[in-house]
GROMACS .gro file of C-alpha atoms in nm:
model
  183
    1MET     CA    1  -0.690  -2.524  -1.064
    2ASN     CA    2  -0.903  -2.518  -0.671
    3LYS     CA    3  -0.859  -2.206  -0.478
    4PHE     CA    4  -0.643  -2.386  -0.240
    5ASN     CA    5  -0.413  -2.515  -0.469
    6VAL     CA    6  -0.347  -2.150  -0.559
    7THR     CA    7  -0.311  -2.006  -0.251
    8VAL     CA    8  -0.064  -2.234  -0.149
    9MET     CA    9   0.128  -2.191  -0.430
   10ILE     CA   10   0.074  -1.783  -0.401
   11LEU     CA   11   0.218  -1.911   0.009
   12SER     CA   12   0.481  -2.115  -0.106
   13GLY     CA   13   0.664  -1.888  -0.334
   14THR     CA   14   0.609  -1.605  -0.066
   15PHE     CA   15   0.794  -1.823   0.161
   16LEU     CA   16   1.093  -1.984  -0.038
   17ILE     CA   17   1.212  -1.626  -0.115
   18THR     CA   18   1.174  -1.549   0.254
   19ALA     CA   19   1.363  -1.898   0.305
   20ASP     CA   20   1.635  -1.806   0.057
   21ALA     CA   21   1.770  -1.656   0.274
   22MET     CA   22   1.845  -1.982   0.505
   23ALA     CA   23   1.843  -2.168   0.318
   24GLY     CA   24   2.134  -1.913   0.115
   25GLY     CA   25   2.312  -1.931   0.468
   26ALA     CA   26   2.342  -2.305   0.465
   27ALA     CA   27   2.537  -2.283   0.129
   28ALA     CA   28   2.710  -2.024   0.183
   29ARG     CA   29   2.847  -2.223   0.594
   30ARG     CA   30   2.972  -2.521   0.346
   31ARG     CA   31   3.195  -2.298   0.166
   32PRO     CA   32   3.542  -2.255   0.351
   33MET     CA   33   3.516  -1.953   0.578
   34PRO     CA   34   3.855  -1.777   0.627
   35GLN     CA   35   3.745  -1.544   0.895
   36PRO     CA   36   3.599  -1.807   1.247
   37GLN     CA   37   3.368  -1.975   1.281
   38GLN     CA   38   3.101  -1.804   1.486
   39GLN     CA   39   3.048  -1.938   1.886
   40PRO     CA   40   2.687  -2.159   1.908
   41GLN     CA   41   2.617  -1.867   2.180
   42GLN     CA   42   2.663  -1.580   1.907
   43VAL     CA   43   2.477  -1.836   1.651
   44MET     CA   44   2.157  -1.829   1.935
   45ALA     CA   45   2.146  -1.503   1.896
   46GLN     CA   46   2.167  -1.424   1.589
   47LYS     CA   47   1.845  -1.660   1.515
   48LEU     CA   48   1.715  -1.475   1.828
   49GLU     CA   49   1.728  -1.100   1.732
   50ALA     CA   50   1.594  -1.248   1.393
   51GLN     CA   51   1.298  -1.378   1.553
   52LYS     CA   52   1.250  -1.090   1.777
   53GLN     CA   53   1.231  -0.861   1.472
   54LEU     CA   54   0.959  -1.057   1.281
   55HIS     CA   55   0.790  -1.042   1.615
   56ASP     CA   56   0.771  -0.731   1.618
   57GLN     CA   57   0.702  -0.697   1.241
   58ILE     CA   58   0.377  -0.933   1.293
   59LEU     CA   59   0.260  -0.696   1.588
   60GLN     CA   60   0.329  -0.396   1.385
   61LYS     CA   61   0.073  -0.565   1.124
   62GLN     CA   62  -0.144  -0.699   1.386
   63ASP     CA   63  -0.174  -0.293   1.508
   64GLU     CA   64  -0.236  -0.197   1.162
   65SER     CA   65  -0.488  -0.401   1.120
   66GLY     CA   66  -0.687  -0.324   1.447
   67ALA     CA   67  -0.695  -0.693   1.556
   68PRO     CA   68  -0.815  -0.679   1.950
   69ASP     CA   69  -0.610  -0.838   2.160
   70GLU     CA   70  -0.737  -1.150   2.334
   71GLU     CA   71  -0.698  -1.367   2.566
   72MET     CA   72  -0.768  -1.774   2.613
   73GLU     CA   73  -0.715  -2.051   2.768
   74PHE     CA   74  -0.432  -2.283   2.655
   75ASP     CA   75  -0.674  -2.539   2.656
   76GLN     CA   76  -0.898  -2.333   2.400
   77LEU     CA   77  -0.515  -2.232   2.223
   78TRP     CA   78  -0.479  -2.641   2.158
   79GLN     CA   79  -0.784  -2.664   2.007
   80GLU     CA   80  -0.812  -2.371   1.780
   81LEU     CA   81  -0.498  -2.467   1.685
   82ALA     CA   82  -0.545  -2.844   1.545
   83VAL     CA   83  -0.851  -2.700   1.305
   84SER     CA   84  -0.713  -2.406   1.242
   85SER     CA   85  -0.370  -2.227   1.239
   86GLU     CA   86  -0.544  -1.860   1.156
   87ILE     CA   87  -0.436  -1.778   1.591
   88TRP     CA   88  -0.076  -1.849   1.541
   89THR     CA   89  -0.054  -1.484   1.341
   90ARG     CA   90  -0.212  -1.319   1.663
   91LEU     CA   91  -0.055  -1.471   1.935
   92VAL     CA   92   0.220  -1.193   2.109
   93ASP     CA   93   0.434  -1.459   2.344
   94ARG     CA   94   0.728  -1.611   2.187
   95GLN     CA   95   0.744  -1.843   2.431
   96ILE     CA   96   0.421  -1.973   2.329
   97LYS     CA   97   0.529  -2.034   2.039
   98ALA     CA   98   0.771  -2.223   2.084
   99LEU     CA   99   0.628  -2.457   2.325
  100ILE     CA  100   0.400  -2.503   2.004
  101ILE     CA  101   0.645  -2.605   1.793
  102GLU     CA  102   0.846  -2.792   2.093
  103THR     CA  103   0.511  -2.986   2.149
  104TYR     CA  104   0.438  -3.061   1.807
  105ILE     CA  105   0.790  -3.169   1.707
  106ASP     CA  106   0.719  -3.430   2.050
  107TRP     CA  107   0.384  -3.508   1.847
  108TYR     CA  108   0.580  -3.601   1.554
  109ARG     CA  109   0.836  -3.795   1.722
  110GLU     CA  110   0.564  -3.965   1.879
  111GLN     CA  111   0.432  -4.041   1.535
  112GLY     CA  112   0.791  -4.184   1.466
  113ILE     CA  113   0.873  -3.878   1.259
  114MET     CA  114   1.219  -3.666   1.317
  115ILE     CA  115   1.259  -3.310   1.297
  116ARG     CA  116   1.553  -3.207   1.379
  117LYS     CA  117   1.587  -2.799   1.353
  118SER     CA  118   1.552  -2.597   1.614
  119GLN     CA  119   1.233  -2.463   1.809
  120ILE     CA  120   1.392  -2.105   1.682
  121ASP     CA  121   1.415  -2.201   1.329
  122TYR     CA  122   1.086  -2.304   1.248
  123MET     CA  123   0.931  -1.980   1.480
  124ILE     CA  124   1.127  -1.783   1.251
  125MET     CA  125   0.964  -1.965   0.908
  126ILE     CA  126   0.650  -1.975   1.049
  127ASP     CA  127   0.642  -1.626   1.158
  128SER     CA  128   0.790  -1.499   0.789
  129LEU     CA  129   0.483  -1.724   0.652
  130ALA     CA  130   0.268  -1.489   0.869
  131LEU     CA  131   0.386  -1.207   0.771
  132GLN     CA  132   0.296  -1.308   0.404
  133GLN     CA  133  -0.131  -1.340   0.514
  134SER     CA  134  -0.058  -1.657   0.329
  135GLY     CA  135  -0.364  -1.910   0.373
  136ILE     CA  136  -0.208  -2.192   0.491
  137PHE     CA  137  -0.280  -2.021   0.861
  138ASN     CA  138  -0.647  -2.172   0.750
  139GLN     CA  139  -0.470  -2.535   0.734
  140PRO     CA  140  -0.390  -2.734   1.166
  141PHE     CA  141  -0.115  -2.628   1.285
  142GLN     CA  142   0.034  -2.977   1.258
  143ASN     CA  143   0.012  -2.920   0.898
  144VAL     CA  144   0.154  -2.588   0.849
  145LEU     CA  145   0.478  -2.748   1.080
  146LYS     CA  146   0.481  -3.048   0.805
  147PHE     CA  147   0.471  -2.848   0.536
  148VAL     CA  148   0.794  -2.613   0.634
  149ALA     CA  149   0.978  -2.873   0.741
  150VAL     CA  150   0.953  -3.084   0.374
  151MET     CA  151   1.023  -2.809   0.227
  152GLU     CA  152   1.382  -2.748   0.475
  153TYR     CA  153   1.405  -3.167   0.416
  154ASP     CA  154   1.368  -3.229   0.768
  155PHE     CA  155   1.045  -3.398   0.774
  156ASP     CA  156   1.212  -3.766   0.860
  157ASN     CA  157   0.918  -3.931   0.824
  158GLY     CA  158   1.182  -4.308   0.694
  159THR     CA  159   1.069  -4.216   0.240
  160ASP     CA  160   1.269  -4.050   0.063
  161LYS     CA  161   1.281  -3.686   0.164
  162ASP     CA  162   1.328  -3.589  -0.215
  163GLN     CA  163   1.052  -3.802  -0.320
  164LEU     CA  164   0.814  -3.672   0.025
  165ALA     CA  165   0.921  -3.280  -0.142
  166ARG     CA  166   0.801  -3.366  -0.458
  167GLN     CA  167   0.430  -3.507  -0.363
  168ILE     CA  168   0.423  -3.203  -0.114
  169LEU     CA  169   0.463  -2.936  -0.274
  170GLY     CA  170   0.410  -3.030  -0.635
  171PRO     CA  171   0.607  -3.016  -0.942
  172GLN     CA  172   0.702  -2.561  -0.976
  173LEU     CA  173   0.711  -2.540  -0.613
  174TYR     CA  174   0.934  -2.806  -0.583
  175GLU     CA  175   1.146  -2.664  -0.870
  176TYR     CA  176   1.229  -2.389  -0.712
  177ASN     CA  177   1.262  -2.535  -0.364
  178ARG     CA  178   1.536  -2.756  -0.455
  179GLN     CA  179   1.748  -2.489  -0.694
  180ARG     CA  180   1.760  -2.317  -0.354
  181PHE     CA  181   1.947  -2.573  -0.182
  182ALA     CA  182   2.147  -2.591  -0.484
  183ARG     CA  183   2.309  -2.274  -0.465
   0.00000   0.00000   0.00000
């Protein structure tokens, strides 16, 4: 097994554990709940708070590692993201992160691929990956977003989503991911 596959498997396992809570929440929402459902504003506020906490953890990790602050032009950011997503872990501005995700979701839409979950959902999932120092960030950002969307069964390119997940994730990660959604 090559180094990339091992890194992706470790990354994926770590991400699945982090994302498991989100899938568990989705499964819990499918069950009848005795209490009234939350208003959409409350759900969005909770997601924003979760993303803020993850972002704060990333900033703390940056401070601990002594990562230097740097500023760059937006064009340079796009060029770097086309080659490697490592810069994502150094981004401070959540609005820029949301814009990046929105732009890539729009790009996929132009390619005939639908990604339906919100920017904030993907910011939370990708920031969770970033906290794990995974090797997936050495790929272009479009691949990172695709990987996460496939794991969430949210990458609709017209093919069977389960088959796509099996192909992209590999047998072990695919099985774990299926079980995560079956709960």
